[in-house]
Coordinates of C-alpha atoms in Angstrom, one line a residue:
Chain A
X847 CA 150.5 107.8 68.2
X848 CA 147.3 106.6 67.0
X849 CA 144.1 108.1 68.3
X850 CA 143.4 104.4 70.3
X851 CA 146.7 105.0 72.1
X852 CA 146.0 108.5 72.7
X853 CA 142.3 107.4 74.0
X854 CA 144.2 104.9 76.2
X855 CA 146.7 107.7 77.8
X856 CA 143.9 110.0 78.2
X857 CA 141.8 107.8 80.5
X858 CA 144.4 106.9 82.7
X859 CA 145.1 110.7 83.5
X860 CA 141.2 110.9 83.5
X861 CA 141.0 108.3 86.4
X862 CA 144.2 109.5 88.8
X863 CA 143.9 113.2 88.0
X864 CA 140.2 113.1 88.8
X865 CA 140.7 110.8 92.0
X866 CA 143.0 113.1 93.8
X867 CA 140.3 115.6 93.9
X868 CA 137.4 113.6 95.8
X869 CA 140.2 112.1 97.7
X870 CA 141.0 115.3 99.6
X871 CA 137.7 116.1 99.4
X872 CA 136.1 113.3 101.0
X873 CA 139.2 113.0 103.5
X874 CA 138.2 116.5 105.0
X875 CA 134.6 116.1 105.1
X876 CA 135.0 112.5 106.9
X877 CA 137.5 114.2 109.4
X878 CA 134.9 117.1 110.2
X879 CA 132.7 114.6 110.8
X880 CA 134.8 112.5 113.3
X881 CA 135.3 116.1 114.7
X882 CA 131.7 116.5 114.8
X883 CA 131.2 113.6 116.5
X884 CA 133.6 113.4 118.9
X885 CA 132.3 117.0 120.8
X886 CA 128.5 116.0 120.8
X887 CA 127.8 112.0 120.4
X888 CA 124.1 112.7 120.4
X889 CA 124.1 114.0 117.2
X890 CA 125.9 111.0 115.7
X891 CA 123.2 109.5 114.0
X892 CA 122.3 112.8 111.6
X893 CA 125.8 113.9 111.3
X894 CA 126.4 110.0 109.7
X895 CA 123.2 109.9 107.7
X896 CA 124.4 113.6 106.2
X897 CA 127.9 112.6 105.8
X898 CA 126.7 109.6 103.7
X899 CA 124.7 112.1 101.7
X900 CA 127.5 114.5 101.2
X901 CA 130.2 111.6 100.4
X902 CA 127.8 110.2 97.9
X903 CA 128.0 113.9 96.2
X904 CA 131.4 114.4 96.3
X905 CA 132.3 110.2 95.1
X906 CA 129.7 111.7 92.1
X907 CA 132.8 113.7 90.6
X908 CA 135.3 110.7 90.5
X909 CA 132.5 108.7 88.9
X910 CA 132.3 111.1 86.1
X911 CA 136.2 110.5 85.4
X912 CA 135.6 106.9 85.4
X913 CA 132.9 107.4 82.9
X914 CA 134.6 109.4 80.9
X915 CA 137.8 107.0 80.8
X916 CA 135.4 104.2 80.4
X917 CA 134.0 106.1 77.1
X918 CA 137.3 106.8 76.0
X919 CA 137.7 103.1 76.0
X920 CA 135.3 101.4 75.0
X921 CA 132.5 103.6 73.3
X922 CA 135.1 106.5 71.9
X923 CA 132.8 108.3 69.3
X924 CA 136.3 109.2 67.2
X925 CA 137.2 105.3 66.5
X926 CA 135.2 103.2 63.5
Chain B
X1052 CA 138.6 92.6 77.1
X1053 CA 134.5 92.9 76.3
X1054 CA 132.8 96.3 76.8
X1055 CA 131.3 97.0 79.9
X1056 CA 129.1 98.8 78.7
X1057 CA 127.1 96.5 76.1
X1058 CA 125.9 93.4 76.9
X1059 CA 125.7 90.7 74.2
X1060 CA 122.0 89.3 74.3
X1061 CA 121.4 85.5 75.8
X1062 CA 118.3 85.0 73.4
X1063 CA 116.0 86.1 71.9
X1064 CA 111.9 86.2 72.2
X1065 CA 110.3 87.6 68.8
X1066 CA 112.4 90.7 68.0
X1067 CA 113.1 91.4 71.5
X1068 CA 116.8 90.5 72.7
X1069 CA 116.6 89.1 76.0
X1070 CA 120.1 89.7 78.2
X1071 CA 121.6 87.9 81.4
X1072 CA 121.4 90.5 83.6
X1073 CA 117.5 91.7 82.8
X1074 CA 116.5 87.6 83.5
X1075 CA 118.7 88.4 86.6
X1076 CA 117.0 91.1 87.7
X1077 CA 113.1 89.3 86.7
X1078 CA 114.8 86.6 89.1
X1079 CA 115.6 88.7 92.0
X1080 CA 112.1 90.9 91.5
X1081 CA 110.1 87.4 91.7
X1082 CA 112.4 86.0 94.5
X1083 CA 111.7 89.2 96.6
X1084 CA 108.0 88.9 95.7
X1085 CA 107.2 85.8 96.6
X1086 CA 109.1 86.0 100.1
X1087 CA 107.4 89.3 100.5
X1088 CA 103.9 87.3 99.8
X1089 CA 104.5 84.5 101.7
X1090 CA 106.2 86.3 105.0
X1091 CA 103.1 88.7 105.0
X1092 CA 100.3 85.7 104.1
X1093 CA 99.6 84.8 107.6
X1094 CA 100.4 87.9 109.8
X1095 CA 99.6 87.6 113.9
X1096 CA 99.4 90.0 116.9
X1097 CA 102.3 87.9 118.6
X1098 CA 104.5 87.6 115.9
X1099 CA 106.5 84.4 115.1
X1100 CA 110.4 84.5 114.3
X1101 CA 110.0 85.1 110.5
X1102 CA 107.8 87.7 111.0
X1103 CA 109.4 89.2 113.7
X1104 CA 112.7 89.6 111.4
X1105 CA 110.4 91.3 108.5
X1106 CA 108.6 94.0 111.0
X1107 CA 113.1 94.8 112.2
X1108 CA 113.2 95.4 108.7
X1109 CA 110.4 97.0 108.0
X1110 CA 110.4 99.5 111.1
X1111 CA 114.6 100.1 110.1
X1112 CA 113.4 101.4 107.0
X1113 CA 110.8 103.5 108.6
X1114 CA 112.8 104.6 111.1
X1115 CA 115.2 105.7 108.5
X1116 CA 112.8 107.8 106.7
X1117 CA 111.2 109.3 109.6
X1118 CA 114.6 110.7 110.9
X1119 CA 115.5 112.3 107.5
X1120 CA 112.1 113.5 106.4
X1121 CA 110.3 114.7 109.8
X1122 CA 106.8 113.2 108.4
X1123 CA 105.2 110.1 108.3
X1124 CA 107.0 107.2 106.9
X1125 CA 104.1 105.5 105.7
X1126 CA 103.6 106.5 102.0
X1127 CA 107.2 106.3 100.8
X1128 CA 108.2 103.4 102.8
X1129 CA 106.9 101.2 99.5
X1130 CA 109.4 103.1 97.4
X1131 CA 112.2 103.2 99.2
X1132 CA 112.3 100.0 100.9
X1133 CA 112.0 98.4 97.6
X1134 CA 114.5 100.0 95.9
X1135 CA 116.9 99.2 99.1
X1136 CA 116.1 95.5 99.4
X1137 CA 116.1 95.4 95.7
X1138 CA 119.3 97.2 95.1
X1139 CA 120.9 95.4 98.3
X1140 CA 120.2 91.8 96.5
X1141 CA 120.7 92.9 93.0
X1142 CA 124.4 94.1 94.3
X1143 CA 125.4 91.3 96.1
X1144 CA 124.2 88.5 94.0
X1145 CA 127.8 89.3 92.5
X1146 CA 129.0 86.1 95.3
X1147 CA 127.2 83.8 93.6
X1148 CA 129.1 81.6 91.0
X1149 CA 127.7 82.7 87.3
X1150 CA 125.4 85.2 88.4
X1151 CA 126.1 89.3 87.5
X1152 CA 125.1 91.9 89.5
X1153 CA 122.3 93.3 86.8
X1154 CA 123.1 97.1 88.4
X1155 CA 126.4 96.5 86.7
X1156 CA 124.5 97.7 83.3
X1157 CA 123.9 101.1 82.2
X1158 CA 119.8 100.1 81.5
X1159 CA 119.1 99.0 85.0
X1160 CA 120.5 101.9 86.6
X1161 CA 119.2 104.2 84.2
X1162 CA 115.6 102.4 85.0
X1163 CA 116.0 102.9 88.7
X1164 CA 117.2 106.3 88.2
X1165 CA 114.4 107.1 86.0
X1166 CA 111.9 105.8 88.6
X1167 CA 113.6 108.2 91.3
X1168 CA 113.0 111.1 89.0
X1169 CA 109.4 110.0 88.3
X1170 CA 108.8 109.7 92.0
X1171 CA 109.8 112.8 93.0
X1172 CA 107.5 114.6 90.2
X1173 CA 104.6 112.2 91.5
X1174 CA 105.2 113.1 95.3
X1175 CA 105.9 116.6 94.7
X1176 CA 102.7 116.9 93.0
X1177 CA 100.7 114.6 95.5
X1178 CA 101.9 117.0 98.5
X1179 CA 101.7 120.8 96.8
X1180 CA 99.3 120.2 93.9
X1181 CA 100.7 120.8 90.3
X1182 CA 100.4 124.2 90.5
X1183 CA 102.1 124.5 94.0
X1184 CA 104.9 121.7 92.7
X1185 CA 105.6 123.8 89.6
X1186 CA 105.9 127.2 92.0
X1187 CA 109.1 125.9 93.5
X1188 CA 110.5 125.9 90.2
X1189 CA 110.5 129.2 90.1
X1190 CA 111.5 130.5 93.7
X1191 CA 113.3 132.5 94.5
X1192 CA 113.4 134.2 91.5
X1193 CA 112.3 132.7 87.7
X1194 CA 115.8 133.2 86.4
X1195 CA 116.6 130.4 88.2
X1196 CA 114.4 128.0 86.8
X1197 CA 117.2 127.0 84.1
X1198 CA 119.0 126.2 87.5
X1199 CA 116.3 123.9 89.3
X1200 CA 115.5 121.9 85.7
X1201 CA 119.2 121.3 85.0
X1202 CA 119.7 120.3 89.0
X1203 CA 116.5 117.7 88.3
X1204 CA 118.8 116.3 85.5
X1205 CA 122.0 116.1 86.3
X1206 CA 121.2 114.5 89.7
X1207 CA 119.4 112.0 88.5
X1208 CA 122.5 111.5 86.2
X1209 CA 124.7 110.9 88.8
X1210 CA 122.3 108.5 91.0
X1211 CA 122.5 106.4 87.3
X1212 CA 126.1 106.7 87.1
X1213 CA 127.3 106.4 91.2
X1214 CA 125.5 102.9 91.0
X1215 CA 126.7 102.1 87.9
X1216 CA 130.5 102.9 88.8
X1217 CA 130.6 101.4 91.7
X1218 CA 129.2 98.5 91.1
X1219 CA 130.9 97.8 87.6
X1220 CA 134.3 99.0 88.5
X1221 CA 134.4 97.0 91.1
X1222 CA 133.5 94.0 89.1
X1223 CA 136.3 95.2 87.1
X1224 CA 138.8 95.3 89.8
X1225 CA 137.9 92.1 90.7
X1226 CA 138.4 90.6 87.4
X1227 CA 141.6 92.1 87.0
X1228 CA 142.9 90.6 90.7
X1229 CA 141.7 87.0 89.4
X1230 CA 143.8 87.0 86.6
X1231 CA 146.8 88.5 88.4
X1232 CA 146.4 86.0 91.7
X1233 CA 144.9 82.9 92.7
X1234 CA 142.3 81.8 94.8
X1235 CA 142.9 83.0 98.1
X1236 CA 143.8 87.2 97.3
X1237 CA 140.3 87.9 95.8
X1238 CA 138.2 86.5 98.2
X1239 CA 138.5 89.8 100.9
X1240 CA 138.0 91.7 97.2
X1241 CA 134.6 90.0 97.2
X1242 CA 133.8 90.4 101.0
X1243 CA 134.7 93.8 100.6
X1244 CA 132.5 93.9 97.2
X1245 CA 129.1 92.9 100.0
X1246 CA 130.1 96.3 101.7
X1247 CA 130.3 98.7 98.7
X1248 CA 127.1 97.0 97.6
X1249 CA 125.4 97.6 101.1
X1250 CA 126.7 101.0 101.0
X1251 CA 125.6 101.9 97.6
X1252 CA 121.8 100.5 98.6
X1253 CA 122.0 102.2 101.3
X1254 CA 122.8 105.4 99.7
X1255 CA 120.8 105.1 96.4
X1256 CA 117.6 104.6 98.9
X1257 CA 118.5 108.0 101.2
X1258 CA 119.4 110.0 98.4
X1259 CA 115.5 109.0 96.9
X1260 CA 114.4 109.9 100.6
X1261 CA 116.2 113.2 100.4
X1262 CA 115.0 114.3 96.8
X1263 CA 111.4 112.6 97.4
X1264 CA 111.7 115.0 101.0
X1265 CA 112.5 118.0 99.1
X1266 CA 110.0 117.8 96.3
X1267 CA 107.0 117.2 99.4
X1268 CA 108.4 120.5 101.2
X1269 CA 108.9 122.6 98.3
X1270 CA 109.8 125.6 99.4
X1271 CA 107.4 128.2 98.1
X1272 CA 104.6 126.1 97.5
X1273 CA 101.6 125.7 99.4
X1274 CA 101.2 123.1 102.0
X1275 CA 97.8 121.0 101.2
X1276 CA 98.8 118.7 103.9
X1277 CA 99.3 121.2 107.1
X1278 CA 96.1 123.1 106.1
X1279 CA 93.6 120.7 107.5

């Protein structure tokens, strides 16, 4: 295979390898949340704003893989 | 397919290329400008309806602030409500026919990004004083400092890149669902593209809060402001 074909293969494991990651990820920290929630309502409003905060973080490393797949493709510094 | 990452230039003035999405973003800035001139021009003690909307918004974003830094709102309130109304338009102009969303490009991220980083150095050293702003650099211990410089950097990489990647990805997507379906599938795609863009605003302009927050209370400096 030619390097564009590899670059091509390479971002596609780039974007669902590094999704499945942030998924869990951001599936537990939601469900603390809702956990959070659920035993003291007062506290809603910080638990949300944090959660937003922290979800933010986490959706950071899925962004990366997207970058990097996104480089692969159309700014790969190995094709002329 | 064209790159999204480069953008072809519309025209040019002199030797400057001029693109769509930086007359897009000059649009929105003197759109939000004006209104902001013009709502504010003639303020009363009994407010009327217009101005009655702009003081929700304004007292939201307070609000907002007040909750996540424990101070008072009043000098950041310019920054970050600016950046929120700003991104929050600049996301969803997306809906109108031939317009891009300009924080779909790597510069206008970048910029935004950049100001955030600037802002925090400004406010840090408003609050503590250089010295007392440069002190947290070092706490607890100056091995770290490597630590805190590379944390300054890479954070304000990913509030480029979040923006960036959600916005332009889900251009993408939505680019790839016209040219499967018709008419009817993408519109929900789009509906749901007003979310993300809310959300993203919304979380570009709390992470600012939160870094601006952290940069006023820096731990190990000396509060000027609690002295007095």
């Amino acid at each position: 295979m030619t390097v564009q074909e590899w670059s091509i293969v390479g971002a596609v494991v780039a974007v669902c390898f590094g999704a499945i990651g942030p998924a869990f990820a951001e599936g537990r920290a939601i469900a603390s949340a809702m956990d959070a929630v659920a035993r003291q309502p007062e506290a809603g409003g910080t638990i949300s704003r944090t959660l937003f905060v922290g979800l933010a973080m986490i959706e950071a490393i899925a962004i990366y893989c997207l970058v990097i797949a996104l480089v692969l493709l159309f700014a790969n510094p190995f094709v002329h | 397919m064209s790159s999204p990452l480069a953008e072809s230039p519309l025209f040019t003035i002199g030797a400057v290329p001029v693109a769509g999405s930086v007359l897009t973003s000059f649009a929105i800035t003197a759109a939000l400008g004006l209104a902001s001139f013009l709502l504010t021009r003639r303020l009363s003690v009994a407010p009327g309806r217009a101005q009655s909307a702009l003081e929700l918004v304004v007292s939201t974003i307070d609000g907002e602030i007040r909750d996540v830094m424990q101070r008072d709102p009043s000098p950041y309130t310019p920054l970050v409500g600016t950046l929120f109304l700003y991104l929050l338009v600049a996301n969803s102009i997306e809906v109108v026919p031939l317009l891009h969303s300009p924080t779909a490009r790597l510069e206008t991220t970048m910029a935004l990004a950049l100001l955030v980083f600037f802002s925090v150095f400004f406010y840090g050293v408003r609050a503590n004083g250089l010295r007392g702003y440069m002190r947290h650099f070092v706490q607890p211990s100056p091995l770290l400092a490597p630590i805190h410089v590379l944390s300054e950097l890479t954070r304000t990489f990913a509030l480029m890149m979040r923006l960036l990647g959600n916005v332009m990805s889900h251009g993408l997507v939505l680019a790839i669902i016209v040219s499967l379906a018709g008419l009817l599938v993408p519109i929900p795609i789009m509906a749901f593209g007003l979310f993300v863009g809310l959300v993203q605003a919304y979380i570009f302009a709390m992470l600012a809060t939160v870094y601006v927050g952290a940069a006023v209370e820096a731990e190990g400096a000396s509060p000027r402001e609690s002295v007095k």
